[in-house]
Amino acid sequence: MSIFKTTMRVSWVDTDAAGVVHFSNYFRFFEKAEEEFYNKLGFNFDKINEKYGIWFPRVEAYCKYKSPSKFNDILEIEIHLEELKEKAVKYGFKVHNRTTEKEAAEGYVVIVAADKKKNKAVRIPEEIKRKLMRFFGRI
Amino acid sequence: MSIFKTTMRVSWVDTDAAGVVHFSNYFRFFEKAEEEFYNKLGFNFDKINEKYGIWFPRVEAYCKYKSPSKFNDILEIEIHLEELKEKAVKYGFKVHNRTTEKEAAEGYVVIVAADKKKNKAVRIPEEIKRKLMRFFGRI
Amino acid sequence: MSIFKTTMRVSWVDTDAAGVVHFSNYFRFFEKAEEEFYNKLGFNFDKINEKYGIWFPRVEAYCKYKSPSKFNDILEIEIHLEELKEKAVKYGFKVHNRTTEKEAAEGYVVIVAADKKKNKAVRIPEEIKRKLMRFFGRI
Amino acid sequence: MSIFKTTMRVSWVDTDAAGVVHFSNYFRFFEKAEEEFYNKLGFNFDKINEKYGIWFPRVEAYCKYKSPSKFNDILEIEIHLEELKEKAVKYGFKVHNRTTEKEAAEGYVVIVAADKKKNKAVRIPEEIKRKLMRFFGRI
């Protein structure tokens, strides 16, 4: 099974007065990793929107926090596929702190393909689905 | 059973290019509601930290998104108590959009009392625990 | 000369690892105050956009930081009119920290009326201009 | 004269409902570029703080917006030295959008060295000053 990995550095603005990354920012890191992943596969939110008139709104998001990360720490974000359905995809995320060598967080996000105008769930475009399946070794 | 309610208005900066509130911001709204709640009970993150040397780091966070919210919408955030343990508390949140009159989101956050220096879980200070129990009608 | 005043409370997420409000957030506070001001005058970014097909993009933003603000501090934001031109308006802002009773910051923002489709500066709608002039005592 | 350059990609969370980067985020991009720059020179906010007990709070920040940037655009941020004084440094920034090939923004930030405990301006540590002067070709 394939996984996607990318790294990012914790910026000053990501921290809060406890001196660690604010819990909400892990969800932003998840999404940034997802964006990098799509770029690697040759598409992105905007292109999909233009071509198919669909968005990928999040319908669920979860994170478990394991150890705090600090300013300038290098985080490795891993994306794996937890579930791929007709209209939805569930990505699992793991955040490994390369500076402390500890697991920082793990979680998941459930995304649906949604018709932009009708605001209802639709099938994930075949082209996207195939790219995801090929990457994650499901074909 | 008592619940705490507060309202906030969606700011321009809370939105993203889909024209709706970015999914990560609901976690920030949850926390702002929690801050208001503590202010109402007569304490806050900083005071607890000063008095007891403890933080309240989040160990889990979850959100289910039900309908999008837009710029300037009025959101009513409700906090209820899901679980109160020796060292941890689990709050449930509901976000009702007063402008669209739809449920916008619901979720939960699990918080532990943590010794700031030793970075390990400790008992929630008795004073705080009693205030929570009194508010939520558990005494 | 009239001024508009509103207050906001510093949230945990507004702070950074120095234990104070991150400098970029004052620009967000300025904008939130501007949003409150427009609501008071009976319009908002979205309504103007719908009715006139124009945005109010910022073309300049400046802030001078005078004293740090901390978590839970109450900030009073004041807006005054520095300049009102055919296509642009310059607002001045002062941030007074009600908790420390110190001046926290002051700055300005220059906004232009811009045609959404053509992406070029246009006249501020007469209705908006009149409301601004009336509020700021220029009529 | 030397300049420092780094690139970053616009994330979804950086955009607002106008479909472009929120104006406050350019200040965050400036700071991220500054962080990269310090990493390149072999120090960072935290290390300076630990070693010398000083922070680098911002005392002024300014940005002029020239053209909007959108999701996934590649931005090249340039830092040049505008002024280096005993206790303060003024950095100039230019943001060039590599996707549209337009100038996106330019601005400056004035930073002072501040004693963390006394909360007053102090001399920039000699080691830091020399590194800055060497990089910017002032020695």
XYZ file of C-alpha atoms in Angstrom:
556
model
C 0.000 0.000 0.000
C 1.323 3.395 -1.035
C 1.420 6.402 1.237
C 2.167 10.048 0.457
C 4.653 11.961 2.585
C 5.558 15.609 2.760
C 7.339 17.786 5.297
C 6.670 21.247 6.647
C 8.287 23.508 9.198
C 6.386 24.969 12.138
C 6.138 28.745 11.766
C 5.953 31.255 14.611
C 2.361 32.075 13.710
C 1.403 28.388 14.123
C 2.257 28.504 17.826
C 0.188 29.810 20.738
C 0.961 31.144 24.214
C 1.623 27.608 25.494
C 4.686 27.682 23.216
C 3.385 24.852 21.035
C 1.437 24.422 17.800
C -2.230 25.387 18.264
C -4.429 22.281 17.994
C -6.497 23.708 15.124
C -3.393 24.041 12.970
C -2.943 20.286 12.586
C -6.111 20.330 10.490
C -4.490 23.013 8.351
C -1.346 20.881 8.049
C -3.516 17.921 6.970
C -5.075 20.055 4.244
C -1.741 21.440 3.087
C -0.432 17.894 2.762
C -3.565 16.994 0.787
C -2.916 19.957 -1.533
C 0.674 18.820 -2.102
C -0.596 15.328 -2.794
C -3.065 16.549 -5.422
C -0.378 18.698 -7.024
C 1.772 15.596 -7.266
C -1.096 13.717 -8.924
C -1.542 16.598 -11.370
C -4.734 18.246 -10.215
C -5.950 20.663 -7.525
C -9.146 22.007 -5.910
C -9.487 24.823 -8.421
C -8.889 22.745 -11.545
C -11.443 20.146 -10.427
C -13.885 22.903 -9.717
C -13.391 24.457 -13.150
C -13.499 21.183 -15.049
C -16.260 19.357 -13.173
C -18.061 22.089 -11.223
C -17.473 20.229 -7.980
C -15.935 21.042 -4.598
C -14.468 18.688 -2.039
C -15.996 19.922 1.220
C -14.970 18.162 4.396
C -17.787 16.398 6.229
C -15.778 15.038 9.151
C -12.428 15.824 10.708
C -10.704 14.190 13.652
C -7.326 14.561 15.313
C -5.646 12.845 18.248
C -2.750 14.801 19.753
C 0.208 12.741 20.940
C 3.035 15.142 21.695
C 3.429 18.907 21.318
C 5.407 20.465 18.455
C 7.316 23.695 18.763
C 8.441 26.559 16.585
C 10.770 25.540 13.762
C 10.221 21.793 14.285
C 10.137 19.788 11.080
C 6.921 17.821 10.703
C 6.508 14.912 8.341
C 2.893 14.464 7.299
C 1.798 11.115 5.905
C -1.424 10.526 4.008
C -2.887 7.058 3.539
C -6.195 5.979 2.102
C -8.689 4.709 4.663
C -11.734 4.429 2.454
C -12.700 5.261 -1.124
C -16.401 5.295 -1.866
C -18.477 6.486 -4.823
C -18.962 9.983 -3.506
C -16.551 10.205 -0.597
C -12.958 9.579 0.383
C -11.505 9.152 3.854
C -7.835 10.017 4.277
C -5.812 9.019 7.315
C -2.999 11.319 8.470
C 0.030 10.798 10.659
C 2.256 13.616 11.809
C 5.756 12.614 12.812
C 7.921 15.300 14.392
C 11.369 14.915 12.774
C 12.944 17.255 15.333
C 11.798 15.418 18.455
C 11.418 12.066 16.632
C 8.048 11.622 18.321
C 4.603 11.002 16.896
C 2.903 14.390 17.095
C -0.632 13.632 15.931
C -2.824 11.393 13.861
C -6.293 11.776 12.469
C -8.570 11.559 9.488
C -10.684 13.700 7.229
C -13.746 12.613 5.253
C -14.320 14.517 2.021
C -17.265 14.364 -0.361
C -17.519 15.389 -3.967
C -20.237 18.052 -4.090
C -21.966 19.731 -6.983
C -21.126 23.395 -6.540
C -24.487 24.721 -7.703
C -26.902 22.126 -6.346
C -24.888 21.777 -3.141
C -25.380 18.002 -3.018
C -23.064 14.988 -3.059
C -22.133 13.592 -6.479
C -19.808 10.858 -7.759
C -16.115 11.550 -7.580
C -15.011 12.183 -11.196
C -13.704 8.947 -12.754
C -10.361 10.591 -13.633
C -9.729 11.572 -10.015
C -10.883 8.247 -8.649
C -8.552 6.356 -10.983
C -5.587 8.538 -10.027
C -6.262 7.946 -6.340
C -6.667 4.186 -6.815
C -3.508 3.952 -8.877
C -1.502 5.922 -6.333
C -2.780 3.976 -3.347
C -2.241 0.642 -5.110
C -5.885 -0.311 -5.357
C -5.677 -1.106 -9.066
C -28.770 19.336 32.410
C -27.300 22.764 31.859
C -25.698 23.884 28.643
C -23.668 26.986 27.841
C -24.520 29.074 24.783
C -22.748 31.938 23.121
C -22.987 33.573 19.709
C -20.372 34.806 17.260
C -20.426 36.379 13.836
C -18.502 34.902 10.895
C -15.730 37.283 9.856
C -14.350 37.687 6.336
C -11.056 36.133 7.416
C -12.909 32.980 8.562
C -14.018 32.240 4.996
C -12.101 30.576 2.172
C -12.299 30.641 -1.623
C -15.360 28.357 -1.550
C -17.158 31.325 0.037
C -17.797 29.457 3.286
C -16.165 29.097 6.705
C -12.937 27.064 6.483
C -13.411 23.716 8.225
C -10.496 24.316 10.635
C -12.190 27.427 11.997
C -14.987 25.490 13.702
C -12.323 24.195 16.101
C -11.364 27.794 16.780
C -15.030 28.656 17.373
C -15.282 25.728 19.814
C -12.297 27.062 21.729
C -13.608 30.634 21.755
C -16.884 29.364 23.184
C -14.910 27.433 25.815
C -13.023 30.634 26.697
C -16.308 32.538 27.106
C -17.619 29.711 29.248
C -14.595 29.838 31.570
C -14.862 33.606 31.800
C -18.461 33.163 32.871
C -17.392 30.676 35.540
C -14.743 33.122 36.739
C -11.489 31.596 35.560
C -9.426 31.301 32.369
C -6.475 29.396 30.874
C -3.940 31.916 32.155
C -5.282 32.161 35.698
C -5.363 28.377 36.070
C -1.866 28.215 34.752
C -0.642 30.833 37.229
C -2.459 29.400 40.220
C -1.964 25.668 39.640
C 0.864 25.467 37.093
C -1.306 23.459 34.717
C -2.398 23.747 31.109
C -5.453 22.259 29.437
C -4.017 20.769 26.236
C -6.439 19.157 23.832
C -5.870 15.435 23.275
C -8.678 14.814 20.815
C -10.822 16.983 18.572
C -13.632 15.996 16.219
C -16.078 17.874 14.042
C -18.900 16.804 11.751
C -19.918 19.428 9.198
C -23.631 19.657 8.434
C -24.177 22.806 6.403
C -21.864 25.600 5.271
C -21.813 28.986 6.988
C -21.054 32.228 5.191
C -19.617 35.630 5.916
C -21.565 37.613 8.531
C -23.766 34.657 9.535
C -24.539 34.546 13.243
C -23.485 31.256 14.824
C -24.785 30.033 18.147
C -22.310 27.711 19.829
C -23.548 25.357 22.518
C -21.313 23.526 24.973
C -22.505 20.522 26.927
C -20.613 18.145 29.157
C -20.057 14.703 27.676
C -17.703 13.304 30.286
C -15.889 14.542 33.377
C -13.062 12.353 34.617
C -10.302 12.829 37.187
C -7.795 14.240 34.749
C -9.859 14.906 31.642
C -13.027 16.534 30.427
C -14.894 15.942 27.189
C -17.039 18.797 25.918
C -19.648 18.377 23.202
C -20.321 21.296 20.853
C -23.217 22.168 18.569
C -23.115 25.039 16.116
C -26.476 26.368 15.047
C -26.496 28.937 12.252
C -28.993 31.633 13.327
C -28.950 33.216 9.876
C -29.842 30.084 7.894
C -31.531 28.397 10.892
C -29.649 25.196 10.028
C -27.356 23.027 12.111
C -23.868 23.976 10.907
C -21.638 21.550 12.797
C -21.235 19.422 15.875
C -18.260 17.857 17.535
C -16.297 17.329 20.679
C -12.976 18.117 22.278
C -11.170 16.112 24.959
C -8.975 18.157 27.270
C -6.589 16.982 29.970
C -5.144 18.834 32.918
C -1.380 18.742 32.423
C 1.447 19.748 34.697
C 3.228 22.470 32.772
C 6.740 21.504 33.834
C 6.525 17.715 33.959
C 4.331 17.645 30.852
C 2.129 14.869 32.239
C -1.545 14.502 33.096
C -2.632 15.516 36.587
C -5.937 15.831 38.429
C -8.194 18.701 37.430
C -7.986 21.196 40.332
C -10.881 20.610 42.757
C -12.044 24.243 42.441
C -12.418 23.930 38.665
C -14.025 20.519 38.847
C -16.615 21.751 41.323
C -17.454 24.777 39.181
C -17.930 22.555 36.139
C -20.087 20.069 38.058
C -22.201 22.808 39.521
C -22.735 24.473 36.159
C -23.593 21.232 34.381
C -25.918 20.153 37.171
C -23.889 17.169 38.270
C -23.981 18.209 41.928
C -15.910 64.287 14.240
C -17.488 60.919 14.857
C -15.567 57.754 15.529
C -16.715 54.148 15.705
C -15.723 51.975 18.649
C -16.053 48.271 19.290
C -14.452 45.847 21.711
C -13.105 42.329 21.319
C -11.440 39.834 23.591
C -8.063 38.267 22.746
C -8.511 34.538 22.119
C -5.920 31.852 22.792
C -5.508 31.274 19.068
C -4.596 34.963 18.577
C -1.454 34.537 20.688
C 1.934 33.135 19.704
C 4.821 31.516 21.589
C 5.946 34.923 22.904
C 2.717 34.865 24.931
C 1.289 37.896 23.140
C -0.993 38.659 20.202
C 0.714 37.832 16.885
C 1.407 41.049 14.972
C -0.587 39.923 11.904
C -3.740 39.603 14.008
C -4.073 43.332 14.558
C -4.899 43.600 10.853
C -7.601 41.002 11.411
C -8.910 42.995 14.385
C -8.992 46.117 12.184
C -11.063 44.259 9.616
C -13.426 42.803 12.216
C -14.018 46.292 13.560
C -14.692 47.483 10.007
C -17.215 44.654 9.569
C -18.999 45.663 12.795
C -19.008 49.250 11.608
C -20.636 48.325 8.278
C -23.197 46.179 10.062
C -24.047 49.184 12.198
C -24.477 51.311 9.064
C -26.710 48.623 7.582
C -24.591 47.055 4.880
C -21.759 44.521 4.551
C -19.167 43.216 2.067
C -21.521 40.590 0.656
C -24.540 42.853 0.247
C -22.454 45.499 -1.547
C -21.038 42.815 -3.764
C -24.483 41.488 -4.643
C -26.070 44.877 -5.193
C -23.243 46.710 -6.972
C -20.903 43.940 -8.147
C -17.997 45.539 -6.303
C -15.452 44.409 -3.712
C -13.482 46.513 -1.273
C -9.949 45.121 -1.619
C -7.290 46.599 0.598
C -4.482 48.374 -1.258
C -2.406 49.434 1.742
C -2.198 48.372 5.367
C 0.003 49.717 8.137
C 0.321 49.061 11.854
C 2.522 50.477 14.587
C 2.779 48.295 17.676
C 2.922 50.135 21.005
C 2.494 47.546 23.735
C 1.826 43.804 23.702
C -1.625 42.359 24.401
C -2.180 39.015 26.055
C -4.752 36.262 26.148
C -8.180 37.378 27.379
C -7.300 41.086 27.322
C -10.168 43.315 26.232
C -9.259 45.454 23.234
C -11.173 48.543 22.225
C -10.825 49.243 18.516
C -11.557 52.726 17.237
C -12.126 53.600 13.583
C -11.874 57.141 12.305
C -11.964 58.480 8.789
C -8.631 59.681 7.470
C -9.583 60.274 3.854
C -12.605 59.737 1.626
C -11.957 59.923 -2.099
C -14.036 59.064 -5.162
C -12.796 55.494 -5.389
C -10.979 54.960 -2.123
C -11.308 55.346 1.615
C -8.585 55.456 4.238
C -9.546 54.388 7.749
C -7.398 55.063 10.777
C -7.460 52.570 13.661
C -6.478 52.804 17.312
C -6.346 49.799 19.595
C -6.627 50.563 23.280
C -6.070 47.660 25.682
C -8.794 47.989 28.337
C -7.094 45.404 30.548
C -3.684 47.068 30.709
C -5.093 50.548 29.944
C -2.274 51.038 27.439
C -2.336 51.931 23.773
C -1.700 48.611 22.009
C -1.471 49.625 18.354
C -2.503 52.110 15.739
C -2.566 51.995 11.991
C -4.516 52.524 8.819
C -5.964 50.659 5.894
C -6.652 52.017 2.411
C -9.536 50.377 0.596
C -10.692 50.840 -2.992
C -14.011 50.071 -4.580
C -13.268 47.567 -7.344
C -15.433 46.166 -10.097
C -15.489 42.447 -9.419
C -15.442 41.365 -13.053
C -13.191 43.975 -14.628
C -10.910 43.996 -11.596
C -10.435 47.777 -11.733
C -11.161 50.667 -9.396
C -14.592 52.263 -9.646
C -16.488 54.971 -7.760
C -17.713 54.101 -4.282
C -21.506 53.675 -4.596
C -23.265 56.926 -3.696
C -25.376 55.198 -1.014
C -22.277 53.938 0.798
C -20.435 57.211 0.438
C -23.332 59.137 1.903
C -23.624 56.782 4.863
C -19.916 57.140 5.582
C -20.036 60.929 5.293
C -23.070 61.151 7.515
C -21.527 58.915 10.169
C -18.201 60.716 10.184
C -19.885 64.114 10.276
C -18.716 65.271 6.864
C -22.197 66.308 5.789
C 23.747 44.140 -2.366
C 22.539 40.691 -1.419
C 18.901 39.739 -1.155
C 17.290 36.598 0.230
C 14.656 34.772 -1.802
C 12.312 31.950 -0.939
C 9.136 30.575 -2.488
C 5.865 29.382 -1.018
C 2.619 28.070 -2.406
C -0.746 29.645 -1.567
C -2.838 27.209 0.478
C -6.625 26.992 0.484
C -6.738 28.310 4.045
C -4.836 31.451 2.952
C -7.721 32.507 0.694
C -10.977 34.253 1.595
C -14.432 34.470 0.059
C -13.165 36.890 -2.610
C -11.181 33.919 -3.941
C -7.828 35.566 -3.229
C -5.212 35.625 -0.466
C -6.488 37.492 2.592
C -4.526 40.733 3.026
C -3.358 39.824 6.553
C -1.637 36.714 5.235
C 1.056 38.663 3.386
C 2.392 39.666 6.797
C 2.505 35.989 7.687
C 4.336 35.259 4.422
C 6.835 38.012 5.270
C 7.494 36.407 8.640
C 7.813 32.916 7.183
C 10.380 34.229 4.731
C 12.203 35.880 7.641
C 12.209 32.538 9.488
C 13.669 30.770 6.447
C 16.274 33.487 6.175
C 17.348 33.072 9.808
C 17.482 29.298 9.390
C 19.779 29.844 6.442
C 22.006 32.088 8.565
C 22.063 29.441 11.278
C 19.875 30.879 14.000
C 16.171 31.301 14.806
C 13.797 33.157 17.160
C 13.957 30.437 19.801
C 17.720 29.996 19.790
C 18.278 33.753 20.113
C 15.796 33.840 22.921
C 17.531 30.996 24.759
C 21.039 32.304 24.229
C 20.502 36.047 24.742
C 17.124 36.282 26.496
C 15.800 38.561 23.767
C 12.797 38.577 21.430
C 12.418 40.328 18.113
C 8.991 41.965 18.402
C 7.718 43.859 15.397
C 7.165 47.575 15.987
C 5.915 48.505 12.525
C 4.505 46.608 9.577
C 3.372 47.885 6.204
C 2.142 46.289 3.009
C 1.068 47.643 -0.361
C -1.074 45.252 -2.392
C -0.455 45.266 -6.129
C -2.305 42.294 -7.597
C -4.335 39.470 -6.049
C -2.915 35.968 -5.612
C -5.014 32.848 -5.794
C -5.021 29.329 -4.427
C -1.993 27.266 -5.433
C -0.107 30.238 -6.919
C 3.622 30.134 -6.329
C 4.884 33.239 -4.547
C 8.489 34.302 -4.470
C 9.283 36.376 -1.405
C 12.352 38.589 -1.431
C 13.918 40.125 1.654
C 16.312 43.046 1.443
C 17.819 45.170 4.171
C 16.421 48.675 4.401
C 18.056 49.772 7.613
C 20.240 48.246 10.320
C 20.472 50.202 13.552
C 21.837 49.414 17.010
C 18.598 48.058 18.366
C 16.428 47.717 15.298
C 16.368 46.322 11.795
C 14.049 47.239 8.929
C 13.499 44.573 6.289
C 11.937 45.310 2.924
C 9.844 42.597 1.246
C 8.728 42.023 -2.308
C 6.253 39.340 -3.297
C 6.397 38.254 -6.907
C 3.677 35.882 -8.092
C 5.458 33.251 -10.217
C 2.145 31.912 -11.523
C 0.762 35.204 -12.840
C 4.243 36.766 -13.237
C 2.932 39.926 -11.568
C 4.133 41.820 -8.528
C 1.724 40.798 -5.778
C 2.801 42.962 -2.866
C 5.618 44.848 -1.241
C 6.177 46.137 2.224
C 8.419 46.371 5.223
C 8.667 45.311 8.822
C 10.624 47.042 11.600
C 11.883 44.732 14.324
C 13.582 45.600 17.612
C 15.717 43.483 19.859
C 13.913 43.422 23.202
C 14.957 42.126 26.582
C 12.402 39.462 27.376
C 12.178 40.175 31.089
C 12.551 43.947 31.198
C 10.448 44.352 28.050
C 12.678 47.125 26.693
C 14.795 47.616 23.581
C 18.398 46.400 23.740
C 21.297 46.118 21.313
C 21.037 43.453 18.646
C 23.547 40.743 19.687
C 26.867 41.285 17.915
C 26.820 37.758 16.449
C 23.437 38.342 14.791
C 24.360 41.809 13.587
C 27.547 40.533 11.966
C 25.708 37.714 10.212
C 23.157 40.153 8.845
C 25.849 42.610 7.705
C 27.837 39.859 6.052
C 24.817 38.478 4.239
C 23.611 41.864 3.028
C 27.101 42.863 1.942
C 27.562 45.671 4.436
C 30.936 44.355 5.577
